[in-house]
XYZ file of C-alpha atoms in Angstrom:
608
model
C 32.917 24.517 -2.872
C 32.422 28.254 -3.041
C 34.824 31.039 -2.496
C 33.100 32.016 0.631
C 33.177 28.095 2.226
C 37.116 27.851 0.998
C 37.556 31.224 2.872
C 35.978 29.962 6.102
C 37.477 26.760 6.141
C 41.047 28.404 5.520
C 40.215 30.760 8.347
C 38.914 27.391 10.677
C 41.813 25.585 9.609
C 44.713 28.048 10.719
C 43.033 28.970 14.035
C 43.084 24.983 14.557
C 46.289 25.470 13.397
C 47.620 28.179 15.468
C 46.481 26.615 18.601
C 48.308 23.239 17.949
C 51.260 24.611 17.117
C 51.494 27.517 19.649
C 55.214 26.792 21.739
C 54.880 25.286 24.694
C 56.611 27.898 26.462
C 55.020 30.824 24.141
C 52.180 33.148 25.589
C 48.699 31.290 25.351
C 46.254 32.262 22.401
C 43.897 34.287 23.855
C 40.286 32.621 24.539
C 38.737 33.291 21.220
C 41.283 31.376 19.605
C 40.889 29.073 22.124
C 37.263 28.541 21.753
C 37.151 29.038 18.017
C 39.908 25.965 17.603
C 37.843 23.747 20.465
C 34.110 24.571 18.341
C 36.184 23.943 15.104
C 37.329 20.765 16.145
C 33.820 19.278 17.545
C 32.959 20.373 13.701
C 35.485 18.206 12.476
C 34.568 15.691 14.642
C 30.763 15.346 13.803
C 31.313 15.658 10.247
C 33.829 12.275 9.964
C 31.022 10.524 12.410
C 28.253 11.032 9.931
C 28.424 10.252 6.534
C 24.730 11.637 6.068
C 26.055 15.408 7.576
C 29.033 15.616 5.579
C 27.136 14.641 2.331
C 24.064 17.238 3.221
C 26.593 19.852 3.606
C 28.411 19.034 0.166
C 31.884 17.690 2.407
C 31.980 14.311 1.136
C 34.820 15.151 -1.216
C 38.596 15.359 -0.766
C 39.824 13.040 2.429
C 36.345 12.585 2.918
C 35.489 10.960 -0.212
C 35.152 7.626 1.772
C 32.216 9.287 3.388
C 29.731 9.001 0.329
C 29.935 5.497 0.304
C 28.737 4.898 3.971
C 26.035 5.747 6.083
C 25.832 6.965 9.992
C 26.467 4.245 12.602
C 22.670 4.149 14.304
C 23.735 1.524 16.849
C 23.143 1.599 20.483
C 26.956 1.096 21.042
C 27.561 4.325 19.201
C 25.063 6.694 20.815
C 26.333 5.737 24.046
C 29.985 6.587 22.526
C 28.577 9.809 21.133
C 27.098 10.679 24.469
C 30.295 9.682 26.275
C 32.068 12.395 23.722
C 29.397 14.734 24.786
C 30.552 14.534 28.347
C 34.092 15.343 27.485
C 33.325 18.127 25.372
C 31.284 19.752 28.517
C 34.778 18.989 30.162
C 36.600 21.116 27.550
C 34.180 23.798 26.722
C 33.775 24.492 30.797
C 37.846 24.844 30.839
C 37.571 27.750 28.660
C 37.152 31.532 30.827
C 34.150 33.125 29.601
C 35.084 36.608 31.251
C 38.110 36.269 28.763
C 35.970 36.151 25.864
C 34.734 38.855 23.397
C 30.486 39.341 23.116
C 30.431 36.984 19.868
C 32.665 34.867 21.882
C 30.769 34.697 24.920
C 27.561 33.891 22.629
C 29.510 31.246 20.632
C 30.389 29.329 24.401
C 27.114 29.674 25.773
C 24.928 28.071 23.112
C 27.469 25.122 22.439
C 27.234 24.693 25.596
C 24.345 24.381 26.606
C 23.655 21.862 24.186
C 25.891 19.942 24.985
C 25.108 20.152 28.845
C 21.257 18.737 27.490
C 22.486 15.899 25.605
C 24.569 14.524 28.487
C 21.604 15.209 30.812
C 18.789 13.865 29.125
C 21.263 11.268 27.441
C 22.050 10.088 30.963
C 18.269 10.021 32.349
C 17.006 8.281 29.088
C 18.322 5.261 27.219
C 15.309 4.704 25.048
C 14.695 6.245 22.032
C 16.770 9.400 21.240
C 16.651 12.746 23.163
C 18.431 15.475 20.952
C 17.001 19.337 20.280
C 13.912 17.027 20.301
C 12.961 13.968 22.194
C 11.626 11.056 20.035
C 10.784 8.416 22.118
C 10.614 5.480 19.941
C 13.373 4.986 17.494
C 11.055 3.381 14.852
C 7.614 5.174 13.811
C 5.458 6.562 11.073
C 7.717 9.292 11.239
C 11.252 8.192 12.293
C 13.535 5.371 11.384
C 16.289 4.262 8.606
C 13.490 2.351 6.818
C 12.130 6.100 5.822
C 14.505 8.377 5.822
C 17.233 6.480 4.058
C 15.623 5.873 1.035
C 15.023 9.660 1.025
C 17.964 10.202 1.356
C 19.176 9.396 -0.866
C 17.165 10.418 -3.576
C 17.254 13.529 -2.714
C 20.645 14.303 -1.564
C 22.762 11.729 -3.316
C 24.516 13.374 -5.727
C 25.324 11.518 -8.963
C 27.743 12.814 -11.648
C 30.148 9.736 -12.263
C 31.037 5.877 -12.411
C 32.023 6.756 -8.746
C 28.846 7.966 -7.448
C 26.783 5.386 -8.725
C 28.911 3.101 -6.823
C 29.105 5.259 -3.718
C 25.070 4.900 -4.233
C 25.327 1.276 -4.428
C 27.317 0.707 -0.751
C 24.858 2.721 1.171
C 22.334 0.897 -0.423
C 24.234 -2.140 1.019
C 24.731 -0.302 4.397
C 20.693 -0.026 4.367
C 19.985 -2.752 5.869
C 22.785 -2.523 8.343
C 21.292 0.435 9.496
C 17.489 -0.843 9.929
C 19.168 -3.483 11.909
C 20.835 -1.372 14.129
C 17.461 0.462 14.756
C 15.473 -3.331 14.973
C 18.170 -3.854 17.761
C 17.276 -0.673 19.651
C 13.552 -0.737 18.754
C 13.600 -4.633 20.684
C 15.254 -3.599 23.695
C 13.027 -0.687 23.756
C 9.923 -2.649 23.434
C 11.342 -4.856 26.262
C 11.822 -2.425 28.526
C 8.544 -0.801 28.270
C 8.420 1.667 25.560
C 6.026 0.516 23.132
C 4.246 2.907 20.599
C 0.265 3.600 20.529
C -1.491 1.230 18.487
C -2.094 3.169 16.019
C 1.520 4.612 15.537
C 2.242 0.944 15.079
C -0.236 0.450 12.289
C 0.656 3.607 10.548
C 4.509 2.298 10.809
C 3.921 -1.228 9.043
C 1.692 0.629 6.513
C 4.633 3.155 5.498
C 6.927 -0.139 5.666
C 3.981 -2.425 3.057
C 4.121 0.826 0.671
C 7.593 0.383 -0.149
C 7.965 -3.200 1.072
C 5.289 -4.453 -1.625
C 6.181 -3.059 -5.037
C 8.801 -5.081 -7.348
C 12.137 -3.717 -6.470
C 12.544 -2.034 -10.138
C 10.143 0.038 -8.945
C 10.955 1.376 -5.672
C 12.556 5.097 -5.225
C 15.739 3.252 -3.982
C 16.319 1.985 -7.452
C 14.035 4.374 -9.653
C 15.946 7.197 -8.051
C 19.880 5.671 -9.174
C 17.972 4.621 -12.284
C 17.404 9.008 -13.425
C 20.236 10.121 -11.905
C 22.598 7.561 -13.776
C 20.918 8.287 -17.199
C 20.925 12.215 -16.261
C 24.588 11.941 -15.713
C 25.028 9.286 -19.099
C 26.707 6.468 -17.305
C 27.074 3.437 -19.130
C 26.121 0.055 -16.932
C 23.079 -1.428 -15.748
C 23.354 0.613 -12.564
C 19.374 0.122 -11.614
C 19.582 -3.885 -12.081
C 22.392 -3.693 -9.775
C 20.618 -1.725 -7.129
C 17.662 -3.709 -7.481
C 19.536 -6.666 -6.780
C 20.576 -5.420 -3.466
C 16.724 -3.864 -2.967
C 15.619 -7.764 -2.988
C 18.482 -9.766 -1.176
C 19.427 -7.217 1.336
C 17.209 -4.575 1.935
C 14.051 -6.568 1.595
C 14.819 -8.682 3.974
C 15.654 -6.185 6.699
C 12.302 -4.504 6.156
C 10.336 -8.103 6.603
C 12.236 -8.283 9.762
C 11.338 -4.463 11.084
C 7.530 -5.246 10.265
C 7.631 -8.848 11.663
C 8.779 -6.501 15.167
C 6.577 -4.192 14.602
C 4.167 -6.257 14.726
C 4.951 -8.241 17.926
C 5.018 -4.632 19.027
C 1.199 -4.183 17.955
C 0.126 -6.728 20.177
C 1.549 -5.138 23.206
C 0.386 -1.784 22.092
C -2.298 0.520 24.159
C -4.361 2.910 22.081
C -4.221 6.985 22.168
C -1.159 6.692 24.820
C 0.615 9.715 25.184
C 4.236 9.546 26.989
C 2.558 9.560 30.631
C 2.524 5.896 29.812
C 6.450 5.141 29.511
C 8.381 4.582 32.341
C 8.513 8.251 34.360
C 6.315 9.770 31.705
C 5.783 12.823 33.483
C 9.450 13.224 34.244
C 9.978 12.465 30.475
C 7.483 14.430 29.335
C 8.723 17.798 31.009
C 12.097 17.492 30.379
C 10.827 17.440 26.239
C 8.837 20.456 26.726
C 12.124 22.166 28.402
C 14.224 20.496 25.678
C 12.357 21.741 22.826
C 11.198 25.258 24.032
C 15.370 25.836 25.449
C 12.995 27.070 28.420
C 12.225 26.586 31.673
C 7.825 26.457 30.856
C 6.497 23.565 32.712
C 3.611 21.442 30.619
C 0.816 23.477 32.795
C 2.540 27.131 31.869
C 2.605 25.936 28.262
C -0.995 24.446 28.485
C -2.614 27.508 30.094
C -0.311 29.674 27.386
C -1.914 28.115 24.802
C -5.730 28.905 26.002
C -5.359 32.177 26.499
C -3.735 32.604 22.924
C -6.287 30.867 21.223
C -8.822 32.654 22.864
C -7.159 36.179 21.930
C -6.638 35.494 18.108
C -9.621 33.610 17.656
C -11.215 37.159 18.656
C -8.492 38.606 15.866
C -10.223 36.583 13.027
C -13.729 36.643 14.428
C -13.652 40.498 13.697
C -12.086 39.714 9.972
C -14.645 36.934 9.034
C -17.990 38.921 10.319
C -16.343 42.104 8.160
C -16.683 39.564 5.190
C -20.188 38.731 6.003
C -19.319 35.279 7.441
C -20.764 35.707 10.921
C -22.504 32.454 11.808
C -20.960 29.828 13.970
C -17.796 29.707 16.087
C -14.490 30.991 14.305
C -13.412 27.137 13.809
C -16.666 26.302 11.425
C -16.510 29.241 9.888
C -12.652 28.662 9.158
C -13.410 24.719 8.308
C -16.143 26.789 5.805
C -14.069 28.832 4.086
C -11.508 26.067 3.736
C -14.007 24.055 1.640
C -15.122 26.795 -0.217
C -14.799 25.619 -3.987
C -13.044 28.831 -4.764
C -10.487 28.504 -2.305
C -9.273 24.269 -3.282
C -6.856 23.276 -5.242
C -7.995 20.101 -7.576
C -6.719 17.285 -6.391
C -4.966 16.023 -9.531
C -1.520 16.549 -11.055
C -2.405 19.753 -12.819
C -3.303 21.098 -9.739
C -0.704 20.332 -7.141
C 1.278 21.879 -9.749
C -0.952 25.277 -10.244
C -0.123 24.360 -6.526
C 3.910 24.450 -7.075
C 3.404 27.843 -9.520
C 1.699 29.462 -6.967
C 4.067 29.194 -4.003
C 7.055 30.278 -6.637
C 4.705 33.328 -7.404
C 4.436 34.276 -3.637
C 8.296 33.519 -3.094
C 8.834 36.039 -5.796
C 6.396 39.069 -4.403
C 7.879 37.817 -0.946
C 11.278 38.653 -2.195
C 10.682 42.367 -2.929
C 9.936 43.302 0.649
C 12.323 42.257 1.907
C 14.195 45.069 2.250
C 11.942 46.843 3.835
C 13.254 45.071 7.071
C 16.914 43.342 6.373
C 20.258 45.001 5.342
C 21.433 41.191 4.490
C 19.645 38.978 2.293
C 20.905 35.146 1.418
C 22.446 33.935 -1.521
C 21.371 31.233 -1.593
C 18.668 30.236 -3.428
C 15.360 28.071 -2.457
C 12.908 26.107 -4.269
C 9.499 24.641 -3.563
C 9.418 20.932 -3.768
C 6.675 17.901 -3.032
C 6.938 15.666 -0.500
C 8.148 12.344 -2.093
C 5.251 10.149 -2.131
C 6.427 7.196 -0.328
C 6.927 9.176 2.918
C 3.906 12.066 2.780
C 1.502 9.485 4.958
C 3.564 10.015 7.919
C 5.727 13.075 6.957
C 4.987 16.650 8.255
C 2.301 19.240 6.046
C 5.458 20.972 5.497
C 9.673 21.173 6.086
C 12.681 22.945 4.943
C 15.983 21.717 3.784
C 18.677 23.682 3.983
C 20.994 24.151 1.173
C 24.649 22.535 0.533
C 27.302 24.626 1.630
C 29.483 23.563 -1.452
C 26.385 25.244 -3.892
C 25.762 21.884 -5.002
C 22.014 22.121 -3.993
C 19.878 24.603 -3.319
C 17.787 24.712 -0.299
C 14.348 23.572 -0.832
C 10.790 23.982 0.956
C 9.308 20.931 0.126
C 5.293 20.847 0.871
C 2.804 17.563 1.573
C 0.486 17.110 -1.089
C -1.123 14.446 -0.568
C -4.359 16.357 0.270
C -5.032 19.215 -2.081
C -7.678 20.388 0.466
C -4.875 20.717 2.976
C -4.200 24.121 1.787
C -6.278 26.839 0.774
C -5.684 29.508 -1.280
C -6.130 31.880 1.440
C -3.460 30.924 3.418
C -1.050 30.040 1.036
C 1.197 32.979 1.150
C 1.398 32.751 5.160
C 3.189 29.078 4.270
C 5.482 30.681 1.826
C 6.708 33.067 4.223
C 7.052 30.493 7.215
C 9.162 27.827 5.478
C 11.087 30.344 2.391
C 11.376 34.139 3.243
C 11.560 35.623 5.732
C 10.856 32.752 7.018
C 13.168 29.560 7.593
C 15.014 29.725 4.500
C 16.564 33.538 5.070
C 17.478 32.515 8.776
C 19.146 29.758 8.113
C 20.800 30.837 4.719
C 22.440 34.075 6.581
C 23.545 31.481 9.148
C 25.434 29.597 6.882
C 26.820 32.087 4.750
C 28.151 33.874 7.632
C 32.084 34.267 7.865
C 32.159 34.550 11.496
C 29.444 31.832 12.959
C 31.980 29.123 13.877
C 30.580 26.016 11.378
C 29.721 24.046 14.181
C 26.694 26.304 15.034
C 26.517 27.431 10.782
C 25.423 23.984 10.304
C 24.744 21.979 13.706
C 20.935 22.014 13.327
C 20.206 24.451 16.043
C 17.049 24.618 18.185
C 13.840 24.248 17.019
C 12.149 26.986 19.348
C 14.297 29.957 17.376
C 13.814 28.604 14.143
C 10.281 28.161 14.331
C 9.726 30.989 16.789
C 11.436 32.646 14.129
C 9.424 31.329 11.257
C 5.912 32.470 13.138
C 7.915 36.020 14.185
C 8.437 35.936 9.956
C 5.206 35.860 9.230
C 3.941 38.585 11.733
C 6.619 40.700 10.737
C 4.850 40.003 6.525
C 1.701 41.426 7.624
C 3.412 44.657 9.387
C 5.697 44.991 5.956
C 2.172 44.576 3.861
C 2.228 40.934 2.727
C -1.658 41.535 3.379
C -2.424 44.925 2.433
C -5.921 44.924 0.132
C -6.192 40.832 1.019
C -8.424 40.705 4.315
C -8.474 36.717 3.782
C -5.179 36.819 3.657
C -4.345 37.891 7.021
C -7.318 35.648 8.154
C -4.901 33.288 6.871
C -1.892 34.574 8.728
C -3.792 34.835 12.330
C -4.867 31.110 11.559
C -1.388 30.077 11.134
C -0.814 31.659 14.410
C -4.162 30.080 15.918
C -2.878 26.548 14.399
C 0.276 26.849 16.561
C -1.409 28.029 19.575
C -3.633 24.997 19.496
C -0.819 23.404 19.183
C 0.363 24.155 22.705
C -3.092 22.784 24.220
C -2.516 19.570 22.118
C 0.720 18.551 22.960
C 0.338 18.855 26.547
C -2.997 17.777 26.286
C -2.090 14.405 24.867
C 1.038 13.813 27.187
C 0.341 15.811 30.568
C -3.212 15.396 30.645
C -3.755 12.076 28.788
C -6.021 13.237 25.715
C -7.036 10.817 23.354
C -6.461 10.704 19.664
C -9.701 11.491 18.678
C -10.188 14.223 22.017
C -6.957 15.890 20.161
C -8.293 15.532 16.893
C -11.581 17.134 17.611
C -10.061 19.742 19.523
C -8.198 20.827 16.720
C -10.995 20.733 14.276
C -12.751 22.907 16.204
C -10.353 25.624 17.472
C -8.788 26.207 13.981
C -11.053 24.494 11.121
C -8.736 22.224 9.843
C -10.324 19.002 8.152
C -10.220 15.819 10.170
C -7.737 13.904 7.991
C -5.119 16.914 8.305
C -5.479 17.444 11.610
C -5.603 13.746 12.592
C -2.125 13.587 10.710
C -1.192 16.645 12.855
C -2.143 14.729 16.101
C -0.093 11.705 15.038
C 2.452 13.580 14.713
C 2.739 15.099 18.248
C 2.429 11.400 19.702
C 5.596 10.319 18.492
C 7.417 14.073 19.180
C 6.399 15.061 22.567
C 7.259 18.248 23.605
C 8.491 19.598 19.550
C 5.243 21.185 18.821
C 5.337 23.493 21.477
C 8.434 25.079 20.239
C 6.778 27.409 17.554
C 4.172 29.459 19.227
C 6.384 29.512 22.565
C 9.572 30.879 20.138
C 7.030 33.306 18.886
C 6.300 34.120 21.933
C 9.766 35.146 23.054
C 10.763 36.682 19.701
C 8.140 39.131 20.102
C 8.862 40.083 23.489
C 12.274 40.421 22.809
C 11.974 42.597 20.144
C 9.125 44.809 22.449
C 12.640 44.680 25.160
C 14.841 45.842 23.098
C 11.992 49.012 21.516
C 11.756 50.062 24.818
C 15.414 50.009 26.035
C 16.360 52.220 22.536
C 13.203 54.340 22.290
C 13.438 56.584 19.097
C 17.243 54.786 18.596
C 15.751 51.422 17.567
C 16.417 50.281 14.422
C 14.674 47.136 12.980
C 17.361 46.061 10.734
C 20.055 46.475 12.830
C 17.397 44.454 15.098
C 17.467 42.079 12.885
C 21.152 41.995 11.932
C 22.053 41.432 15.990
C 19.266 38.573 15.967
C 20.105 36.869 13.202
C 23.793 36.793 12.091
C 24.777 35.501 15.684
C 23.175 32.227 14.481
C 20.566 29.492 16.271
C 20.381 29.602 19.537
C 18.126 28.441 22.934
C 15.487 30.913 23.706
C 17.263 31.963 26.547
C 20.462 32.763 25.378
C 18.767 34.988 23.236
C 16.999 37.243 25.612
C 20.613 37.478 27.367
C 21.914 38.213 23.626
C 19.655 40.877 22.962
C 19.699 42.633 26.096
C 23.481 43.224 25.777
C 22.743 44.113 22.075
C 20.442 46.894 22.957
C 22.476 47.752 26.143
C 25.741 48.817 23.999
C 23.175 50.492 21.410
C 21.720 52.651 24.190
């Protein structure tokens, strides 16, 4: 652990401390304390209920040292328990006086929450599937499940340095199967009830399940992975024989079972159904746009958003292309052109996904030096550039970010699909850079965490998608206005299609699921509007079937990024400061879109 987490959990432990052992007859703690030892303790809480958090943040050590041997409990027994803890915690939080509290305070209260007050909502008007920051609606896809993201897991957050790692490995291997039994069980009442995956999200889930299902289990990434680490760390012991004796008596087993259900699923399964389909799908349907945008857009507002962006940046890099002499056909053709322009692909072989790799490192480093053109604080902690394992990239995003341990065990990491060379042209390379590293994702996030006054709760409790990736898209506008692009007109082509892609993205998404698109209807449209090829954005489209509502959440959090920023110019005039801007946005942590605008009013209010 570093000397700034030992700091802040000293500091979280004596207000926790102070609060239980205040006199009964002494003066109450004032409401900070109050708050801060109620937020600390809901910390405490969710890290001892999931092995997987506590491990991700580097806190499976100490008491907790149990906690790397185990895996989260994915039964439907303990997400009704977990929403029944929600429900008290509303309780709690609401007993705390708001107009007692300082501005961080008041900030700190209002985004807990509200998130809280969402999960026992939507957790009490939906028992299927799993409604979070983001509703998923089945519990086992291409894209979700144990039977993926396990196995990922823990490769690549596993830590191995002893005798007692390699056995802490070992008995969540053994808990592997408990936990794609736990998600069968869910999955069948599910199905039973009525929610039952598109055809094709079915197929694309028992081919994920084949890939790993039908190798030897030597060779599978479950046993492969124990296998390097063990040898990296020279342990003695046949530690991957061992493992793959679990891989084919246990975990085996359990996946036969998942794809036997999977397919009874299949034969019940409609094609190109969007969530109208489920049980009050249009109820459904808007709650996940509201859930994932934190705001109060209804699936026509987000819809007719979406047009009239396209239509407005689409004129942006119509006026770019024609100045490079490509003038014929719409802006989508001649994007899908320029993507398949020799110059512009990567070869799709090993030397050059990893001229791929290099590059990305390149622009992290040139990415690096502006930034203080814009930010007093920058993060510590460092990121690297990663591929998506193999095993997962059919169904995984193009791209994610994983944030770093807290302890400084691992570094946070951007880790890109590769699966497709042609996925990513040259030309818009640095535009990914920025989104998922700096300033992008990786410098949000990284100043959340290292924060010493961000209760942990809200340092590390995932936070909402729509600031994050609002954030992310507000990053990469705010690289072209520090000269990311300067002397590269392509470049910025590349930028504005980035913000084209996510503007589609709104006509998509509520095409599929408010106005009952097709797969291939969504497809094409995609093609079209932003050039993509057809595999990508086929992928793409998958995608949104199985997350309704979550793509929305970038270009809308762009949206209100901007025009909170625009607020806040106009409020301070000449006063306004864009890294004080940025300080006040930032280093107050994640937070629903509109808690922010209330945020930065009061910011630029006590500025004024």
């Amino acid at each position: 652990m570093t000397a700034l987490d030992r700091r802040t959990f000293l500091a979280t432990t004596a207000a926790s401390a102070l609060a239980a052992a205040m006199p009964a007859m002494a003066q109450p703690p004032s409401e900070d304390v109050r708050l801060r030892a109620q937020l600390d303790k809901m910390f405490e809480t969710q890290v001892d209920d999931s092995p997987r958090f506590a491990t991700s943040l580097g806190l499976d050590k100490g008491a907790r040292a149990h906690l790397k041997a185990e895996l989260d409990d994915t039964s439907a027994a303990a997400k009704a328990q977990r929403l029944e803890r929600a429900r008290g915690w509303v309780g709690e939080l609401k007993a705390i006086d708001r107009t007692k509290l300082s501005a961080p305070s008041k900030v700190d209260l209002d985004v807990v929450l509200y998130s809280q007050e969402q999960s026992v909502r939507n957790g009490d008007r939906y028992k299927f599937g799993d409604t979070g920051g983001n509703f998923s609606p089945y519990v086992i896809s291409q894209r979700g499940g144990s039977y993926a993201n396990v196995p990922d897991f823990l490769d690549s957050q596993h830590r191995v340095t002893n005798a007692a790692d390699a056995d802490a490995y070992l008995s969540r291997l053994r808990a592997f199967p408990v936990s794609m039994d736990n998600d069968l069980a869910r999955h069948n009442a599910d199905v039973a009830a009525g929610i039952v995956p598109p055809d094709f999200v079915c197929d694309l889930t028992i081919g994920q399940m084949r890939a790993l299902r039908d190798q030897t289990a030597d060779k599978t990434i479950m046993v492969t992975s124990l296998d390097k680490k063990a040898k990296a760390a020279n342990l003695p012991g046949d530690w991957a024989g061992q493992a793959a004796k679990i891989v084919n008596g246990e975990v085996f087993p359990a996946l036969d079972r998942q794809i036997a259900a999977m397919q009874r699923a299949r034969r019940l399964a409609k094609p190109d159904t969007g969530v109208w389909a489920l049980p009050k799908g249009d109820a459904y349907y808007a709650d996940a746009v509201r859930a994932s945008t934190t705001t109060n857009y209804t699936p026509e507002q987000v819809h007719q958003m979406g047009r009239d962006q396209v239509a407005e940046i689409s004129s942006r890099i119509d006026t770019i292309l024609k100045a490079q002499g490509m003038t014929q056909g719409t802006v989508g053709r001649r994007l899908m052109a320029l993507n398949e322009d020799p110059s512009q692909v990567y070869p799709a072989t090993d030397a050059g996904r990893a001229e791929m790799i290099a590059d990305l490192n390149a622009q992290l480093g040139d990415l690096n030096a502006l930034l203080p053109r814009a930010f007093n604080r920058l993060p510590k902690a460092k990121v690297e550039v990663r591929r998506v394992p193999v095993f997962i990239q059919d169904g995984a995003a193009n791209g994610y970010y994983q944030s770093a341990a807290l302890d400084g065990s691992r570094p946070a990491a951007f880790y890109i699909n590769l699966k497709e060379t042609g996925d990513w042209p040259r030309y818009n390379l640095k535009t990914l850079c920025v989104h998922e590293t700096v300033p992008g994702h990786h410098l949000q996030v990284a100043l959340a965490q290292e924060s010493d006054r961000i209760p942990m709760l809200r340092r590390v409790g995932g936070g909402f998608s729509a600031f994050s990736e609002g954030w992310a898209l507000y990053a990469e506008q705010l690289a072209d206005e520090m000269g990311a692009y300067e002397g590269d007109p392509l470049g910025r082509a590349g930028y504005l299609q980035s913000l084209l892609f996510r503007a589609a993205r709104l006509v998509t998404d509520t095409g599929i699921h408010a106005k009952r698109w097709t797969r291939p209807q969504a497809t094409q449209y995609m093609v079209d509007t932003i050039g993509n090829a057809p595999s990508r954005a086929q992928r793409e489209v998958e995608r949104y079937f199985t997350s309704p509502g979550q793509a929305n959440s970038y270009k809308v959090g762009h949206t209100v990024w901007v025009k909170v920023r625009e607020d806040a110019k106009k409020k301070l005039g000449p006063k306004f400061d864009l890294k004080a801007y940025h300080d006040a946005a930032l280093l107050s942590g994640s937070m629903p879109l509109t808690v922010l605008e209330r945020h930065i009013a009061d910011w630029a209010a006590s500025q004024a």
